[in-house]
Coordinates of N, CA, C and O in Angstrom, one line a residue:
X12 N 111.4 114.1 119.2 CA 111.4 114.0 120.6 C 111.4 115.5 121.1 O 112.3 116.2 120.6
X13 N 110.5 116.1 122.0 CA 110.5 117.2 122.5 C 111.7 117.5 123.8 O 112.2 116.6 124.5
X14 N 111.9 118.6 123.7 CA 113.2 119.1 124.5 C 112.6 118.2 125.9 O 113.4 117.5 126.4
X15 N 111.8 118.2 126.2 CA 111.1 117.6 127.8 C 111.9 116.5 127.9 O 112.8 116.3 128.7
X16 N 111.2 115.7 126.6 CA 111.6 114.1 126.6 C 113.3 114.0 126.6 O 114.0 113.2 127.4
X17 N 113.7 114.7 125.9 CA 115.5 114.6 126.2 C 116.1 115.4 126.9 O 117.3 115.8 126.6
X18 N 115.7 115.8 127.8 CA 116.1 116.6 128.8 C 117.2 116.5 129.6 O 116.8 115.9 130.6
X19 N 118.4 116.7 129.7 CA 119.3 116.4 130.3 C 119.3 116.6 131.6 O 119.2 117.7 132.1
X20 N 119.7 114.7 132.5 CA 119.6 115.2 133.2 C 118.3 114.2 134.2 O 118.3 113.7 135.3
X21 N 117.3 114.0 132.9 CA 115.7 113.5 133.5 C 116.1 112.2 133.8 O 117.0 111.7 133.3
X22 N 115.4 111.8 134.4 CA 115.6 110.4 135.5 C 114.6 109.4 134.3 O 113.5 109.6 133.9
X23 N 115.5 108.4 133.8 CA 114.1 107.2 133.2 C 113.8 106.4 134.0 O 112.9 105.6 133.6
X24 N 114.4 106.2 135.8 CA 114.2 105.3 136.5 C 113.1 105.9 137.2 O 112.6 105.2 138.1
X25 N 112.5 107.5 136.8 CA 111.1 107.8 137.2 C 109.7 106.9 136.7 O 108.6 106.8 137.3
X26 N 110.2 106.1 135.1 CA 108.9 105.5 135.0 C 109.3 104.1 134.8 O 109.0 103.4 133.9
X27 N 109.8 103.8 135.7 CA 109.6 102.3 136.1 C 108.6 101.8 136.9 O 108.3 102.0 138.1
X28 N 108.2 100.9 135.9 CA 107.1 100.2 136.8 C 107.2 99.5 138.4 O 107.5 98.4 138.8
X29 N 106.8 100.6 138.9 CA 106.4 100.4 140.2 C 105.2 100.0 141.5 O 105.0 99.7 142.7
X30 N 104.7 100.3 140.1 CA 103.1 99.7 140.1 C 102.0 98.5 141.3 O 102.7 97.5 141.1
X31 N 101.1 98.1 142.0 CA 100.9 97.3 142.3 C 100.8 96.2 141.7 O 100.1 96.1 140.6
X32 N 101.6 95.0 142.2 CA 101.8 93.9 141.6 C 102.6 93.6 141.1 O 102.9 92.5 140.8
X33 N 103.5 95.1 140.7 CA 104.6 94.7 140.2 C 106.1 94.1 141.0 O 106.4 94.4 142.1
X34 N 106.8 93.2 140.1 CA 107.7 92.7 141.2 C 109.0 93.7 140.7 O 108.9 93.9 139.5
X35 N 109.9 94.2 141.3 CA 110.9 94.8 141.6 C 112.3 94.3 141.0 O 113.3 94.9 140.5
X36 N 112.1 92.8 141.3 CA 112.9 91.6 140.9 C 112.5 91.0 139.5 O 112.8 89.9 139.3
X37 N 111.7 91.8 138.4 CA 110.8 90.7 137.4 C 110.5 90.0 137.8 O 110.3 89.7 139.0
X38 N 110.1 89.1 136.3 CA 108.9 88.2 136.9 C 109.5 87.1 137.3 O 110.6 86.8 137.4
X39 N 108.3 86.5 137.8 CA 108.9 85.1 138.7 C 109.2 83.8 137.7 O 108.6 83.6 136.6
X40 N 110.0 83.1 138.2 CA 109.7 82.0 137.3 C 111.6 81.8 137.0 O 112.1 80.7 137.0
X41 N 112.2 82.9 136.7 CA 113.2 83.3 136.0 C 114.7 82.9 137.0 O 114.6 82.2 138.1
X42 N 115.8 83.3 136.7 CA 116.8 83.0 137.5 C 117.2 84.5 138.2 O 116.7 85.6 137.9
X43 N 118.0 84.3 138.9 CA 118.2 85.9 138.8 C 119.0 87.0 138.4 O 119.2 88.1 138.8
X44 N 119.4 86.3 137.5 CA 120.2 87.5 136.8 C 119.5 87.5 135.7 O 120.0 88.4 134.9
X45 N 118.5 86.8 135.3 CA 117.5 87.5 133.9 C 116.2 88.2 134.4 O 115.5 88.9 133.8
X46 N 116.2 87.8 136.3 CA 115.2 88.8 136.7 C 115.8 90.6 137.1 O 115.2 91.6 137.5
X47 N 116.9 90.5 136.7 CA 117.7 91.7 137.3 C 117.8 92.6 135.7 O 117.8 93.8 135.5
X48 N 117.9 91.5 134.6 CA 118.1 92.0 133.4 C 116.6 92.6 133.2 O 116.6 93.7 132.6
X49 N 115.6 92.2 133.5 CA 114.1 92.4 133.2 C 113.7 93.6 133.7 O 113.2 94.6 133.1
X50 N 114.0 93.4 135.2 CA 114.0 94.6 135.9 C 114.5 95.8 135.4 O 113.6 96.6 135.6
X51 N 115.4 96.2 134.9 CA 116.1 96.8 134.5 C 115.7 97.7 133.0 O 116.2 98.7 132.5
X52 N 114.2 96.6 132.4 CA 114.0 97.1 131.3 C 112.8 97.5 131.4 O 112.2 97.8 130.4
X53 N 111.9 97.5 133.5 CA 110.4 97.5 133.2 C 110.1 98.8 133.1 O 109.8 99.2 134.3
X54 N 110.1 99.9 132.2 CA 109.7 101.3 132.5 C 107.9 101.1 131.8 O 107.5 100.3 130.9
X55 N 107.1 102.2 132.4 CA 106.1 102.6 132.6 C 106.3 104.3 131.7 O 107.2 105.1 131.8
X56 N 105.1 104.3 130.9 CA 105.4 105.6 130.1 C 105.7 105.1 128.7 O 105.6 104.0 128.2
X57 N 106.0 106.5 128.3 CA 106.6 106.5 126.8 C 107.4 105.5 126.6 O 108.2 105.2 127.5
X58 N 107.5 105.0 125.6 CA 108.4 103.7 125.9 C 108.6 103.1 124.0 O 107.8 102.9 123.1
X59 N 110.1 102.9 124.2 CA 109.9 101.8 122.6 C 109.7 100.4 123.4 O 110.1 100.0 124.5
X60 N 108.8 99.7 122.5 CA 108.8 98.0 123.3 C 109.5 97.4 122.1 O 108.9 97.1 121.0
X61 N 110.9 97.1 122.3 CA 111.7 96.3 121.5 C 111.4 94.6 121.4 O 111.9 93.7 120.5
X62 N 110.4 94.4 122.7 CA 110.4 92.6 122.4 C 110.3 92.1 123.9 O 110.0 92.7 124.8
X63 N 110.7 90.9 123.8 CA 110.8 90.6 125.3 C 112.1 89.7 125.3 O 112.6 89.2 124.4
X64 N 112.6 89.6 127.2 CA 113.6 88.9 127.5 C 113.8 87.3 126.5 O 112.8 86.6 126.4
X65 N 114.7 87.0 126.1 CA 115.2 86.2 125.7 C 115.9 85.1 126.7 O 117.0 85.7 126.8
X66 N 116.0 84.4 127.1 CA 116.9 84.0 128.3 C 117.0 82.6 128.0 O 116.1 82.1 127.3
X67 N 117.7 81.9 128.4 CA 118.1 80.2 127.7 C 117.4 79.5 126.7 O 117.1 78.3 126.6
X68 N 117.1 80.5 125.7 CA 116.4 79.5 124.7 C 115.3 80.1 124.4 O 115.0 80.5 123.3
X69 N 114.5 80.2 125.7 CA 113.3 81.1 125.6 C 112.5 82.4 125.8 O 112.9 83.2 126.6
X70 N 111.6 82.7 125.2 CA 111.4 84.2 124.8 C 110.0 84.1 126.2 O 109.2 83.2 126.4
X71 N 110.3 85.8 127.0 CA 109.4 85.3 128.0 C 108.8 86.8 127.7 O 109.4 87.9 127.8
X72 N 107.5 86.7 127.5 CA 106.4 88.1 127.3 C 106.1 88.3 128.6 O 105.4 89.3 128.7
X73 N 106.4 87.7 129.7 CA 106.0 88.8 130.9 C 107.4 89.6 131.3 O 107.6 90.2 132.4
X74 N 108.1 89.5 130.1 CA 109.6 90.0 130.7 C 110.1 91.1 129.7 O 111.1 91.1 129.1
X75 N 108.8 92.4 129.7 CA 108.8 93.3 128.1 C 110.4 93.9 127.9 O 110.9 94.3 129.0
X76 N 111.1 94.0 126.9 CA 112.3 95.1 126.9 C 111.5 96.2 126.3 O 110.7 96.1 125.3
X77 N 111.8 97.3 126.9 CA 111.5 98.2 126.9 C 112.4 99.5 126.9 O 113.2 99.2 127.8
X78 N 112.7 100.8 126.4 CA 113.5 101.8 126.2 C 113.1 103.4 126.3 O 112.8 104.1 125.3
X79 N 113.0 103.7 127.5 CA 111.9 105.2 127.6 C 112.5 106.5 126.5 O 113.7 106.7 126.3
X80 N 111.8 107.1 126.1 CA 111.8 107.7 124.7 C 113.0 108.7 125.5 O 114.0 109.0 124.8
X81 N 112.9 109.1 126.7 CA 114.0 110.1 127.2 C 115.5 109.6 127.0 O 116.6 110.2 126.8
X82 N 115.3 108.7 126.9 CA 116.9 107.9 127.0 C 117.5 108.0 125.3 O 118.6 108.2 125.0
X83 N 116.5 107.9 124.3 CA 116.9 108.5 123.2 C 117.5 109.3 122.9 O 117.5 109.4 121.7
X84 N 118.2 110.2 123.5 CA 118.7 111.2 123.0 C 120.3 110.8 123.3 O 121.0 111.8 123.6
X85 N 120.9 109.7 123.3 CA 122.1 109.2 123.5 C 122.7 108.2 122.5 O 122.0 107.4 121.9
X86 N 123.7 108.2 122.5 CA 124.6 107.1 121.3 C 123.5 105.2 121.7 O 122.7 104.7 122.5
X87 N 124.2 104.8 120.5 CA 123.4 103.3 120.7 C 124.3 102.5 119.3 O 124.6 102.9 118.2
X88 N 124.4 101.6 119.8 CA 125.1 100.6 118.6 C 124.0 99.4 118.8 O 123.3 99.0 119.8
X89 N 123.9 98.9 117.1 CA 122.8 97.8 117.1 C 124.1 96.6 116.3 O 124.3 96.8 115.2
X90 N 124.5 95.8 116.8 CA 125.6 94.9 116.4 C 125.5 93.4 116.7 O 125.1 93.1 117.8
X91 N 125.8 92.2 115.7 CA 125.6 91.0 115.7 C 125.9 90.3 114.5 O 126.0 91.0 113.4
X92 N 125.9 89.0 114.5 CA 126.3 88.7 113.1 C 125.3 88.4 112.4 O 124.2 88.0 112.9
X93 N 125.5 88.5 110.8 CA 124.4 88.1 110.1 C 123.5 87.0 110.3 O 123.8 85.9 110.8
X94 N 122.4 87.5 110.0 CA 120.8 87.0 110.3 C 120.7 86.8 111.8 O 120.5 85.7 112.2
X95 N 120.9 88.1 113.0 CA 120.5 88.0 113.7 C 119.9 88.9 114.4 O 119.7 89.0 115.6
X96 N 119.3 89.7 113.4 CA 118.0 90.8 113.3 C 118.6 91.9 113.8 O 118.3 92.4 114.9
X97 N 119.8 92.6 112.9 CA 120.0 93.9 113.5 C 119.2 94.7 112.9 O 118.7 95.5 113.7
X98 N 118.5 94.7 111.4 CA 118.1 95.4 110.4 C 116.8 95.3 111.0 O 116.2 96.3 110.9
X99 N 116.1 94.1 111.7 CA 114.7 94.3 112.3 C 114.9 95.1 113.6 O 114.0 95.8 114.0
X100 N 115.8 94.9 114.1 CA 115.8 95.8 115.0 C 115.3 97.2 114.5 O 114.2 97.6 114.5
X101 N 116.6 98.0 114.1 CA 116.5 99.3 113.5 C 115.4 99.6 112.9 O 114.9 100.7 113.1
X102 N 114.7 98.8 112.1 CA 113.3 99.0 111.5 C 111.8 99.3 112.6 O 110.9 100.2 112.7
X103 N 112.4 98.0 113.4 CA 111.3 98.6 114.6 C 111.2 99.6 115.7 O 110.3 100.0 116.4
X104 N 113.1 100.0 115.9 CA 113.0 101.4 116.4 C 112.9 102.3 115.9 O 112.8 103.3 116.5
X105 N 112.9 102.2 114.4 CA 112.4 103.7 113.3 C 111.2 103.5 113.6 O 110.9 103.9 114.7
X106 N 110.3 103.0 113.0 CA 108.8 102.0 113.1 C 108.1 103.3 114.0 O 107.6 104.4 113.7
X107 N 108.4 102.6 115.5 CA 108.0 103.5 116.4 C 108.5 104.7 117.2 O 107.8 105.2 118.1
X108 N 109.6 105.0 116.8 CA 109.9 106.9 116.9 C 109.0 107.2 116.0 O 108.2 108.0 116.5
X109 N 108.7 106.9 114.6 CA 107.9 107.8 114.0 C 106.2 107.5 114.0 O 105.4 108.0 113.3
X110 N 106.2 106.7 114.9 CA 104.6 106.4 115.5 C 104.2 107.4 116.7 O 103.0 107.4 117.2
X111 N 105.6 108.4 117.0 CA 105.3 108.9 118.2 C 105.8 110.1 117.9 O 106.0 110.8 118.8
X112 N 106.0 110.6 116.1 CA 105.8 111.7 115.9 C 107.5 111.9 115.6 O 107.7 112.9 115.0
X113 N 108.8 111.2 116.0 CA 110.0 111.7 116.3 C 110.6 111.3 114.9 O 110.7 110.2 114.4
X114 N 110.9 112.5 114.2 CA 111.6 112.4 113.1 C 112.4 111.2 112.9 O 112.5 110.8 114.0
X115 N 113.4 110.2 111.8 CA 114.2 109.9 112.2 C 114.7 109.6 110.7 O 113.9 109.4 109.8
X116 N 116.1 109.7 110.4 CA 117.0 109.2 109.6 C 117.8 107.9 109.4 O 118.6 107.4 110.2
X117 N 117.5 107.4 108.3 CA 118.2 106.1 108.2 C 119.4 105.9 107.4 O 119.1 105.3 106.4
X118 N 120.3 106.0 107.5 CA 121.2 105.4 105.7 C 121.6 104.0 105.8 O 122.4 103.4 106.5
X119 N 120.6 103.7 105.0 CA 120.3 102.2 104.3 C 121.1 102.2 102.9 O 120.7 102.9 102.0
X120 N 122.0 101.7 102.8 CA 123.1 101.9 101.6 C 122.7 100.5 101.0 O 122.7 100.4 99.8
X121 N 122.4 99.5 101.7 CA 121.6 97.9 101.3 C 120.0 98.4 100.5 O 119.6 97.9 99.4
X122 N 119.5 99.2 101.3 CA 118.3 99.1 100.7 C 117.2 98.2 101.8 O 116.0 98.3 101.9
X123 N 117.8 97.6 102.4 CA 117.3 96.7 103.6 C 115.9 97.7 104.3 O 114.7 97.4 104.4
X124 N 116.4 98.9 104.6 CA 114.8 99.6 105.4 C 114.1 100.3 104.5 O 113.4 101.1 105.0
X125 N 114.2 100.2 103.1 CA 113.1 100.8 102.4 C 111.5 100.1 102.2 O 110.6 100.2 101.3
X126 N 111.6 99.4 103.2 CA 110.2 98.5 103.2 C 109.7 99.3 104.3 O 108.5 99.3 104.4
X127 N 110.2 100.0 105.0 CA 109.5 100.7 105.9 C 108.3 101.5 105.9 O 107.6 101.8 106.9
X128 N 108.4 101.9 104.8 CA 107.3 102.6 103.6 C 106.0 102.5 103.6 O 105.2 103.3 103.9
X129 N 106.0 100.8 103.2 CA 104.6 100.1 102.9 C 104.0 99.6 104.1 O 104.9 99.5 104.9
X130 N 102.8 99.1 104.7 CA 102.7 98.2 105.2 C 103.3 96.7 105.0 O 103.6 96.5 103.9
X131 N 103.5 95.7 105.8 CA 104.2 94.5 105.9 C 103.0 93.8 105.6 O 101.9 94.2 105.3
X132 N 103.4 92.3 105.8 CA 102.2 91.3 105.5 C 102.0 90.7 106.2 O 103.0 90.0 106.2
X133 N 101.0 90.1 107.4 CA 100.7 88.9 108.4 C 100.7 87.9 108.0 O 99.6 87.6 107.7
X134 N 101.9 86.5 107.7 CA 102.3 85.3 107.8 C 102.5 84.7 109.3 O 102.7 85.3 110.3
X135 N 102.2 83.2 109.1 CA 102.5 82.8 110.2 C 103.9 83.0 111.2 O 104.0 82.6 112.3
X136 N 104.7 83.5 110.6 CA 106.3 83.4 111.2 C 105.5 84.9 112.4 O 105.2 84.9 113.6
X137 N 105.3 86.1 111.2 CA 104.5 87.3 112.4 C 103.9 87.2 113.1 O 104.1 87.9 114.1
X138 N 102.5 86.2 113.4 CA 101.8 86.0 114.2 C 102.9 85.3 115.3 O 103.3 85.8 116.3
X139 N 103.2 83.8 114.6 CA 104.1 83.6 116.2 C 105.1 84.1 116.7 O 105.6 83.6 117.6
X140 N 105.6 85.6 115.8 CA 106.7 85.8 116.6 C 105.9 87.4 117.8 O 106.3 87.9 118.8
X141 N 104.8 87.8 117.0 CA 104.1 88.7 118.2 C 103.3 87.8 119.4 O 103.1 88.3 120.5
X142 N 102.9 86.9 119.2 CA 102.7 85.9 120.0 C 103.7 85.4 121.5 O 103.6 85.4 122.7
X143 N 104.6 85.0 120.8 CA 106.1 84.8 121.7 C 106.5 86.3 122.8 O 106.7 86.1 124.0
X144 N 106.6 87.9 122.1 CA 106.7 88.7 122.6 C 105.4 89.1 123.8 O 105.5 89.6 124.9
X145 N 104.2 88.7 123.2 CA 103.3 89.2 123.9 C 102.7 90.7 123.3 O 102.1 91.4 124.1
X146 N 102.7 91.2 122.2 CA 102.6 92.2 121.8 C 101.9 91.9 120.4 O 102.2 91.0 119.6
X147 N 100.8 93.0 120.3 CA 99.9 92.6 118.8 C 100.2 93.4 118.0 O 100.5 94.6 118.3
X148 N 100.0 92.8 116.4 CA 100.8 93.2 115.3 C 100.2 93.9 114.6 O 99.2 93.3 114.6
X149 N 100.0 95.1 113.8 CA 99.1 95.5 112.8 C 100.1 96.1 111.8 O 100.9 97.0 112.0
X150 N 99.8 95.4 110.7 CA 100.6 96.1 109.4 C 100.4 97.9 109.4 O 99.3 98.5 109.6
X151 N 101.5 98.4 109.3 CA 101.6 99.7 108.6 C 102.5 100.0 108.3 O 103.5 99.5 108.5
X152 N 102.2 101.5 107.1 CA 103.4 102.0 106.2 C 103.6 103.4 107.1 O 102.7 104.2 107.5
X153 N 105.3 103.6 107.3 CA 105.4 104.8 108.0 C 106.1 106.0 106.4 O 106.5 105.8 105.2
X154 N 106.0 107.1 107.1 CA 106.4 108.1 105.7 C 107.6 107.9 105.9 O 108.2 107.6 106.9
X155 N 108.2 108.4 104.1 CA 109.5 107.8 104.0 C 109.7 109.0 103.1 O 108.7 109.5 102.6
X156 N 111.1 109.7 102.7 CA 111.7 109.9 101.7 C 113.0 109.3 101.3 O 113.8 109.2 102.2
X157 N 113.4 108.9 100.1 CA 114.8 108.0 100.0 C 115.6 109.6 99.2 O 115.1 110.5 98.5
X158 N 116.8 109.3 99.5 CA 117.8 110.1 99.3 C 118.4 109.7 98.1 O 118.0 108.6 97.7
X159 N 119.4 110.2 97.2 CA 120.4 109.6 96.2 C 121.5 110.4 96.4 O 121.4 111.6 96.2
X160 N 122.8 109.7 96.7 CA 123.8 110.6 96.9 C 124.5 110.6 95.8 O 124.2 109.7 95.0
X161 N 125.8 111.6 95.4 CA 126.7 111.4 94.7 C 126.2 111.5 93.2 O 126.7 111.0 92.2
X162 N 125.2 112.1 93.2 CA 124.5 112.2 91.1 C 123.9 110.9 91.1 O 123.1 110.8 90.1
X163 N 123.9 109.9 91.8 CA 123.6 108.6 91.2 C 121.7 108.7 91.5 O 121.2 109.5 92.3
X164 N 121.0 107.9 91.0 CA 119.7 107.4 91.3 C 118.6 109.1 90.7 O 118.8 110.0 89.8
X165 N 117.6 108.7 91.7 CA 116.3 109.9 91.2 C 116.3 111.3 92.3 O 115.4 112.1 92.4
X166 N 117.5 111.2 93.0 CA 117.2 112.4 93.8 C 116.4 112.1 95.2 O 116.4 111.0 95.7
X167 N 115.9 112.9 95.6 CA 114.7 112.9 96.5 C 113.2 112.5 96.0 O 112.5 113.4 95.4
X168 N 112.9 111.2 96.2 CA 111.4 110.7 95.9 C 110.7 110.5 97.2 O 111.0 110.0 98.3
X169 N 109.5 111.1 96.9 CA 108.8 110.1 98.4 C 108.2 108.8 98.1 O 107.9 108.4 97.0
X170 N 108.1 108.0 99.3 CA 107.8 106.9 98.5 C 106.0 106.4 98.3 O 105.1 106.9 99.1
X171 N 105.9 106.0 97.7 CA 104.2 105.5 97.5 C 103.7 105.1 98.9 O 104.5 104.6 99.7
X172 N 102.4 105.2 99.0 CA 101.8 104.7 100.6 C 100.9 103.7 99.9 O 100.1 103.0 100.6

């Protein structure tokens, strides 16, 4: 992230979509406190797209979450109980900081984000779950080096592409 982007100080409520057509309140359809939640995630710009609104059950792609790259430069906890995609979380905000050039460090003591590496594979669960978000999928491998701490393992390897 360039000093610009973390700038202390910079407004992320400068790139919210304010756009013609856009509603102010999200989209329609919704109640309103998931259109206030929506709202709240429509930025315009640099942007991670984490997914879309979730709201009683259902996943709504005109309702993107979104997280402007400037806001990165602050604490963040990713928390929930098992199998409820913290690890894909983290994967897909590494994923794309380093799609946008921003260094990033992981300690995976599981081993869980060393797939980050390779490209993934398109099964049906991927298609319908980019489907559901509204957002299109294409396998890729991002660069990786794995660490070994403590004497144990091979040191510093990069990993195969």
């Amino acid at each position: 992230m360039s000093d610009r982007d973390a700038a202390p100080g910079a407004d992320p409520g400068a790139d919210r979509d304010t756009g013609p057509g856009a509603d102010p309140r999200g989209p329609a359809g919704l109640p309103d406190p998931a259109r206030r939640i929506a709202a709240g995630y429509a930025f315009s710009g640099p942007a991670l797209d984490l997914g879309a609104l979730l709201w009683d059950g259902g996943c709504h792609a005109d309702a993107p979450i979104r997280v402007p790259l400037a806001m990165l430069n602050r604490h963040g906890l990713v928390a929930g109980a098992t199998g409820t995609g913290k690890t894909k979380t983290l994967q897909l905000i590494a994923e794309q900081l380093s799609a946008q050039g921003v260094p990033v460090f992981l300690a995976d003591i599981k081993g869980d984000l060393s797939g980050i590496a390779r490209p993934g594979q398109e099964n049906d669960r991927v298609r319908q779950r980019s489907g559901e978000v509204g957002q299109g999928w294409t396998p890729a491998g991002f660069p990786a080096e794995f660490y070994a701490l403590g004497g144990l393992g091979h040191g510093i390897a990069d990993a195969p592409r």
